[in-house]
Short mmCIF file of C-alpha atoms in Angstrom, two decimals:
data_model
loop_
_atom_site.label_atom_id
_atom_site.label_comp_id
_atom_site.label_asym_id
_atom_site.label_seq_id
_atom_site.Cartn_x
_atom_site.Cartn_y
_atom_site.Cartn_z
CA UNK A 1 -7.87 5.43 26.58
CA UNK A 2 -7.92 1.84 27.89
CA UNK A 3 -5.52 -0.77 28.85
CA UNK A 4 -5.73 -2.92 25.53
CA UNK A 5 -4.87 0.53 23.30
CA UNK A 6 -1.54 1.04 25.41
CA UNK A 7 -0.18 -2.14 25.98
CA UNK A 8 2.59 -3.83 23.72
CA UNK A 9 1.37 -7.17 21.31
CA UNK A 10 3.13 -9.96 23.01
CA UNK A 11 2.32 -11.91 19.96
CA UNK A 12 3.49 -9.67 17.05
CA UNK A 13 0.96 -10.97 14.41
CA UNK A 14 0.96 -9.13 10.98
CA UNK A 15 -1.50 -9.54 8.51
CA UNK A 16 -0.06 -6.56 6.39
CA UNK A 17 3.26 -5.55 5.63
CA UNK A 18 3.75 -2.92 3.26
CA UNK A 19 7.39 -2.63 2.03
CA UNK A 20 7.36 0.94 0.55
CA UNK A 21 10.51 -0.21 -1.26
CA UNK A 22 10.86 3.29 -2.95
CA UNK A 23 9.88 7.34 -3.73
CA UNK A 24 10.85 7.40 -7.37
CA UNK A 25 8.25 7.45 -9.75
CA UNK A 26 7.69 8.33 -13.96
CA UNK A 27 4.25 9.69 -12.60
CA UNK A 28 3.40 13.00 -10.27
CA UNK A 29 0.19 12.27 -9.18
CA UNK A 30 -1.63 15.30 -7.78
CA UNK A 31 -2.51 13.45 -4.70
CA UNK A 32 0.30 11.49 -3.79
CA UNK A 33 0.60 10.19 0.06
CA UNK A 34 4.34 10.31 -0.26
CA UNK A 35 5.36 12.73 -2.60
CA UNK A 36 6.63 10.56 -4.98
CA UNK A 37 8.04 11.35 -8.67
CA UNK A 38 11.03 11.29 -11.57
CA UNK A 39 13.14 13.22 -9.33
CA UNK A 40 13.19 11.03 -6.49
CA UNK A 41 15.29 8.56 -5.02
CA UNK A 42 15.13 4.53 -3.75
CA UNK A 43 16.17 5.13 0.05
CA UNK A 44 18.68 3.49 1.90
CA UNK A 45 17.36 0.50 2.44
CA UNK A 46 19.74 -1.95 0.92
CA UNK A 47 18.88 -5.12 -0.83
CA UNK A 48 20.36 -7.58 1.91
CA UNK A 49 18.79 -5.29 4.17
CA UNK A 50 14.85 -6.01 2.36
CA UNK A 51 15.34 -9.28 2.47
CA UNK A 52 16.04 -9.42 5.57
CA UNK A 53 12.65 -7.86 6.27
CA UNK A 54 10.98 -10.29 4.32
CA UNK A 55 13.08 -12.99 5.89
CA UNK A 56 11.33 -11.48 9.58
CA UNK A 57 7.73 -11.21 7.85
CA UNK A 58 7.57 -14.66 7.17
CA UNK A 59 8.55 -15.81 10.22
CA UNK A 60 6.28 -13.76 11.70
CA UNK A 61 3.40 -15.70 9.88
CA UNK A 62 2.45 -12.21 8.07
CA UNK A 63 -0.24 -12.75 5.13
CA UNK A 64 0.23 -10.34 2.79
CA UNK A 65 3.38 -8.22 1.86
CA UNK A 66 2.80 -5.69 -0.30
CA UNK A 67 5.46 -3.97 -2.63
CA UNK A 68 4.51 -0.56 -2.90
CA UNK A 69 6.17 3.23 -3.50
CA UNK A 70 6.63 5.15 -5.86
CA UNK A 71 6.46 2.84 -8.60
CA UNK A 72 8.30 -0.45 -7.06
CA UNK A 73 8.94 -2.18 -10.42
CA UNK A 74 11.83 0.94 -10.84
CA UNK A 75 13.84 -0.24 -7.85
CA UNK A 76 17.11 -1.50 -9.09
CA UNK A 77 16.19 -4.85 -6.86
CA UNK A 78 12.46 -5.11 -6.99
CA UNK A 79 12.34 -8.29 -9.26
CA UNK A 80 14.81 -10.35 -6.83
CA UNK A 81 12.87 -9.09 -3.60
CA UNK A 82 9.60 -10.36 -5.03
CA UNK A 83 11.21 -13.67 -6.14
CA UNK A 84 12.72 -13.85 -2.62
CA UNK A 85 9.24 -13.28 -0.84
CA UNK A 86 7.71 -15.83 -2.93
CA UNK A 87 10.25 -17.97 -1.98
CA UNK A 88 10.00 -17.27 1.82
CA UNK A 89 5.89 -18.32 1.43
CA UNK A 90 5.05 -14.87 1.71
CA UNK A 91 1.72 -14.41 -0.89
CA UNK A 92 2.66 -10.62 -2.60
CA UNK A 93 0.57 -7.94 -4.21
CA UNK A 94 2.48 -5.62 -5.94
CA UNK A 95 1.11 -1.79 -6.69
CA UNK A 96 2.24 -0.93 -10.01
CA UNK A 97 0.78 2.31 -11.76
CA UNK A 98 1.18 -0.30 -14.93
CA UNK A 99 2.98 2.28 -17.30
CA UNK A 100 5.91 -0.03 -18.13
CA UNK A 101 6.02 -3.37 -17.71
CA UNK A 102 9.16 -5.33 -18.94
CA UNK A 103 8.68 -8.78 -19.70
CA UNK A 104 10.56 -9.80 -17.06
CA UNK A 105 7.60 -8.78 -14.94
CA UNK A 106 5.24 -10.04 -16.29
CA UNK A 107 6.89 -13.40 -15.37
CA UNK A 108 6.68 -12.30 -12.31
CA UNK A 109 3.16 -11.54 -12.01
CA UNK A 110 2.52 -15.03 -13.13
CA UNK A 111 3.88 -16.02 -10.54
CA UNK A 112 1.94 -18.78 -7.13
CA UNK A 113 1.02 -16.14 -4.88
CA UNK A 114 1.56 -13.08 -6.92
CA UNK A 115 -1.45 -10.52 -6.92
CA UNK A 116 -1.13 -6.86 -8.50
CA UNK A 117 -2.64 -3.96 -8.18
CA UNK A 118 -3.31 -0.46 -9.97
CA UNK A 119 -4.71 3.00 -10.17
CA UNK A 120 -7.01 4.26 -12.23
CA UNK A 121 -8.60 7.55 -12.58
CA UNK A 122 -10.97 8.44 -15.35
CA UNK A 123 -11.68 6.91 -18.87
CA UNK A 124 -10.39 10.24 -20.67
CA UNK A 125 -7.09 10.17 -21.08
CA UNK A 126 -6.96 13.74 -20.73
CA UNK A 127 -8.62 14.00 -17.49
CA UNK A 128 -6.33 11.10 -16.23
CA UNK A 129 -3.35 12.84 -17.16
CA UNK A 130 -4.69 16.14 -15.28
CA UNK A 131 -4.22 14.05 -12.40
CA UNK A 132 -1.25 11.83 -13.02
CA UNK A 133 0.44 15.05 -14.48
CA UNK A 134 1.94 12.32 -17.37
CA UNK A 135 0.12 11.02 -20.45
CA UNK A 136 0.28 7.41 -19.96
CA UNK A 137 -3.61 6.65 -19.75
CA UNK A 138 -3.40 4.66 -22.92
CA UNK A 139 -0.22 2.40 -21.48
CA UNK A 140 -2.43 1.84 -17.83
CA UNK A 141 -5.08 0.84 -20.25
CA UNK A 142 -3.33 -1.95 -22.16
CA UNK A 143 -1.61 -3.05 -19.36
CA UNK A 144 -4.85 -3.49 -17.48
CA UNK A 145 -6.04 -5.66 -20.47
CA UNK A 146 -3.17 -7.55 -20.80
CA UNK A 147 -3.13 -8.61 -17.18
CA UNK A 148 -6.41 -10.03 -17.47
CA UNK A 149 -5.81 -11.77 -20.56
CA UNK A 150 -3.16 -13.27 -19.07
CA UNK A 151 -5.37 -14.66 -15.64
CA UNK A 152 -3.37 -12.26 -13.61
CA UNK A 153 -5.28 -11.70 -10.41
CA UNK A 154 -5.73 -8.06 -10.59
CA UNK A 155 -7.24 -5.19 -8.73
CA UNK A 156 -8.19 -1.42 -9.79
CA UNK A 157 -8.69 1.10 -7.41
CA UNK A 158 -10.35 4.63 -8.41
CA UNK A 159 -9.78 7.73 -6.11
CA UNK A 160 -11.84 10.58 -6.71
CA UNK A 161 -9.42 13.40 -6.88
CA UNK A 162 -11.18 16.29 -8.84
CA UNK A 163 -14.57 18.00 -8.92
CA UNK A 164 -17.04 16.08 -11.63
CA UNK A 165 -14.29 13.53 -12.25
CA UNK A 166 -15.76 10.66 -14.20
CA UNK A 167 -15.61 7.93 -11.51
CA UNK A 168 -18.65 6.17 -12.90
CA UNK A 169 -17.77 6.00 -16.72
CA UNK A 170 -14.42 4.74 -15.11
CA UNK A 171 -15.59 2.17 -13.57
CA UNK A 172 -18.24 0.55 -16.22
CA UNK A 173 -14.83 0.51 -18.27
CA UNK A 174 -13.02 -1.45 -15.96
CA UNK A 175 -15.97 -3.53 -15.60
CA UNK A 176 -16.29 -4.39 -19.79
CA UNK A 177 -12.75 -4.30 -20.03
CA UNK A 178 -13.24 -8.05 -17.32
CA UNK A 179 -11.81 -6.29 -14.13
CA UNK A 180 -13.32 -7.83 -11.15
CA UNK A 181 -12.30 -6.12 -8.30
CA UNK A 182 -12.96 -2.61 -8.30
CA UNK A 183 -13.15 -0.05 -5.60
CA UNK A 184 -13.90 3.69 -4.88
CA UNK A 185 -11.82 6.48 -2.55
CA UNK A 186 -11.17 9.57 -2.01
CA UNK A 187 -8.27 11.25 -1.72
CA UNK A 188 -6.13 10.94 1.67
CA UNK A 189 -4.84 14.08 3.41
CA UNK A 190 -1.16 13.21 3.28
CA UNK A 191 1.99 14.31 0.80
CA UNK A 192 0.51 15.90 -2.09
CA UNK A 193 -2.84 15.11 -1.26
CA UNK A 194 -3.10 16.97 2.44
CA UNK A 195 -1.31 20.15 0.24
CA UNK A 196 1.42 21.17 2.60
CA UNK A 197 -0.65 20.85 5.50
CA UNK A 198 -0.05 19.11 8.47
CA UNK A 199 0.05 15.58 9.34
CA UNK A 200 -3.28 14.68 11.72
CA UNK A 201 -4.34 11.23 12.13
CA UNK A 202 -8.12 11.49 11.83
CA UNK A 203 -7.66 10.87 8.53
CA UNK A 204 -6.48 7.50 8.98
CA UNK A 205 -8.68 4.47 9.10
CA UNK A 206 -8.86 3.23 13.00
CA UNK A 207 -7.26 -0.11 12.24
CA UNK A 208 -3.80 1.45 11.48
CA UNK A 209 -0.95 -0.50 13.47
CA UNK A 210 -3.45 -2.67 14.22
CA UNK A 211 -2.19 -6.08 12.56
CA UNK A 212 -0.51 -4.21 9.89
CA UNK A 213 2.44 -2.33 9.50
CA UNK A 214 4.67 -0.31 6.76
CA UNK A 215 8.54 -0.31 6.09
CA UNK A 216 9.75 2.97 4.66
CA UNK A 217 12.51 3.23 2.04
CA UNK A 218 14.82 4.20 5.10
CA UNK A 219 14.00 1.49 6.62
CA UNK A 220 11.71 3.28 9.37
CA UNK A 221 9.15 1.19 10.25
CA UNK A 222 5.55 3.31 10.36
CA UNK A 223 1.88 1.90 11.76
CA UNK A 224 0.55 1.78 7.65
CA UNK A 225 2.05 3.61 4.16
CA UNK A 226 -0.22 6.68 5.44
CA UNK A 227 0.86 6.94 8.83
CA UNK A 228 4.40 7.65 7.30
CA UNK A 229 5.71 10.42 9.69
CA UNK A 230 4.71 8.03 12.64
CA UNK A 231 8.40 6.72 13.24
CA UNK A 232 7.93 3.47 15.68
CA UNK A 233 10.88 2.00 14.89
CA UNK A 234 14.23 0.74 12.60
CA UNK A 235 13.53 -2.47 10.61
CA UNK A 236 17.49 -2.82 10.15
CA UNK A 237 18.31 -1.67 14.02
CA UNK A 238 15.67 -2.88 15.51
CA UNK A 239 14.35 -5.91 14.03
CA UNK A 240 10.49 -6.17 12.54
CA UNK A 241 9.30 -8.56 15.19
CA UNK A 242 10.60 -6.03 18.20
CA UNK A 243 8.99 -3.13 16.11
CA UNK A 244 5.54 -4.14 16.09
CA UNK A 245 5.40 -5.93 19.57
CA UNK A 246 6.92 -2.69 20.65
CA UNK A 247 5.39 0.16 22.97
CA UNK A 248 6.33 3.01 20.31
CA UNK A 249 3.50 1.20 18.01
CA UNK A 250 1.06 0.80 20.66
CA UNK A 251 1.26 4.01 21.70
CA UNK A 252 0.71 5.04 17.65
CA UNK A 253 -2.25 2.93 17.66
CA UNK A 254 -3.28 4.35 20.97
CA UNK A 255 -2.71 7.92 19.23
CA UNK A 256 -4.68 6.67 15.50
CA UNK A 257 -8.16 5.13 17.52
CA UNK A 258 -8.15 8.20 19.68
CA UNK A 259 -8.19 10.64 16.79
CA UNK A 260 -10.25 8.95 14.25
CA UNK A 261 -12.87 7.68 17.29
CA UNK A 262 -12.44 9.99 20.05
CA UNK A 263 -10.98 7.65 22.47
CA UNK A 264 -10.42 3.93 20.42
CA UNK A 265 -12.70 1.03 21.11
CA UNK A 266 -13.89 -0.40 24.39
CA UNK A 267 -11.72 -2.61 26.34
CA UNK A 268 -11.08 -6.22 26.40
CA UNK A 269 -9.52 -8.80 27.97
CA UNK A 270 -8.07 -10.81 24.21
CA UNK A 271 -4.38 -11.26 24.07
CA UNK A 272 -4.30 -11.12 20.25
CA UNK A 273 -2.33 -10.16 17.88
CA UNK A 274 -5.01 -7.41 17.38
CA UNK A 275 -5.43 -6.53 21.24
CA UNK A 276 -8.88 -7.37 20.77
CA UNK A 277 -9.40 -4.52 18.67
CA UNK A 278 -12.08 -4.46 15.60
CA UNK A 279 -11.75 -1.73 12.90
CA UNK A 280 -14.59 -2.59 11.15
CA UNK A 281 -16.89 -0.09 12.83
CA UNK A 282 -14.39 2.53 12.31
CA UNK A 283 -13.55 4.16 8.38
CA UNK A 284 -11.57 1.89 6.12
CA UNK A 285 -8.92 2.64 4.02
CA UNK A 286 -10.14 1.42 0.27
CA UNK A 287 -9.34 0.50 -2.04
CA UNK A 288 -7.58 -1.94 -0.07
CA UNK A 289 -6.44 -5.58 0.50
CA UNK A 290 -9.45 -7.71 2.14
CA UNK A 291 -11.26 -7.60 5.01
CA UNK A 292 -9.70 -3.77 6.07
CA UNK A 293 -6.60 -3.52 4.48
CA UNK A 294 -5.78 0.05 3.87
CA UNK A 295 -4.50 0.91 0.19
CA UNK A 296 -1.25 2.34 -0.87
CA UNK A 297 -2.21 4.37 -3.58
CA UNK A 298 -4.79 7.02 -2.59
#
């Protein structure tokens, strides 16, 4: 382990802020990082207490937030957070499993700045509901077309969950249905997808913590959405900026590059925001937010 894994940022630089705004979901996805479903709840993270976060992110200079859960178009404040971070200059994807969209966000989609993105799992409905555990392939579907028709920037990402899944046929229907951006993952080892087992960070990408960071619906503050029993700080008590700059992250990022490289990359003498540190050697996290952003829904 080397000097430049250990050390606090001094500069606090986020590219990636993930605002896991909430647990509750209409979907049960078999492989679900956080467990999420109908019978869960929004946290207590308040709404003056989000955009507050969002408030911090911006000054922060951080260049993406994401809105993520769960399904974050359920939260009771969703809409007025992600008018609020538009507002504040942050540019916002939000990860919607498209099922129900009011019009109200669709307005919101439209929106300067506004990205979203969406899972997708097989182009038989029934074999997409064996994994979403809810028959709503035909509402993802026309959702996914609408967006497009509409010139909503728009992402798909398809996670291989189950043994001769139909990834491919998936993805050529994405592609004729005008989708643009697709990409391919597995499934990651975490809530319903590491089934019951326990939490090891080699199954993270390297580059967790690293420029990027995830608030949880309690408003713990974790190195990415995966990472989420890797508690480095309060977003309310603490204050975002403190939180990443702080030693509790560096030693999770320390604790991530050690696991997933056996020992984290060589030193350097960079100041960054990054503390010199490159994940693109190491495994990504896709589909996910360019260059190596890791994605929320896997």
């Amino acid at each position: 382990m080397t000097l430049s894994d250990t050390r606090p940022s001094t500069s606090g630089k986020l590219r990636m802020l993930w605002l896991d705004l909430t647990r509750t979901c209409q979907l049960a996805c078999v492989h679900c990082l956080n467990d999420s479903g109908p019978d869960r709840a929004h946290g207590t993270m308040t709404r003056d207490d989000w955009k507050r976060a969002l408030d911090e992110a911006a000054e922060l200079g951080v260049g993406m937030v994401q809105f993520f859960g769960g399904e974050p178009t359920l939260h009771p404040d969703a809409a007025e957070l992600v008018t609020h971070a538009v507002r504040v200059g942050l540019p916002t994807e939000i990860y919607t499993n498209l099922v129900h969209v009011p019009e109200q966000w669709w307005e919101l989609f439209r929106l300067p700045d506004v990205k979203i993105a969406t899972s997708y799992y097989s182009d038989d409905a029934d074999e997409h509901a064996r994994i979403t555990r809810r028959p709503t392939h035909a509402r993802t579907r026309a959702n996914i077309i609408k967006a497009i028709d509409l010139g909503i920037p728009l992402r798909v990402g398809i996670v291989k969950v189950l043994d001769g899944q139909r990834i491919e046929q998936a993805r050529a229907e994405l592609e004729a249905l005008g989708v643009a951006r697709i990409d391919v993952d597995h499934v990651r080892p975490y809530g319903r997808g590491g089934h019951g087992g326990s939490y090891d960070p080699s199954g993270l990408c390297a580059g967790c913590g690293t420029g990027r960071a995830a608030v949880s619906p309690d408003g713990t503050v974790t190195p990415c959405v995966f990472a989420s029993w890797m508690n480095v700080g309060d977003a309310r008590a603490d204050g975002l900026a403190e939180v990443v700059r702080g030693e509790k992250m560096a030693a999770a990022r320390a604790a991530i590059r050690a696991a997933v490289s056996g020992g984290g990359p060589p030193d350097d003498d960079d100041d960054d925001d990054d503390d010199g540190y490159d994940p693109e050697p190491f495994r990504e996290c896709r589909p996910g937010y360019p260059p190596s952003i890791c994605p929320p829904r896997n």
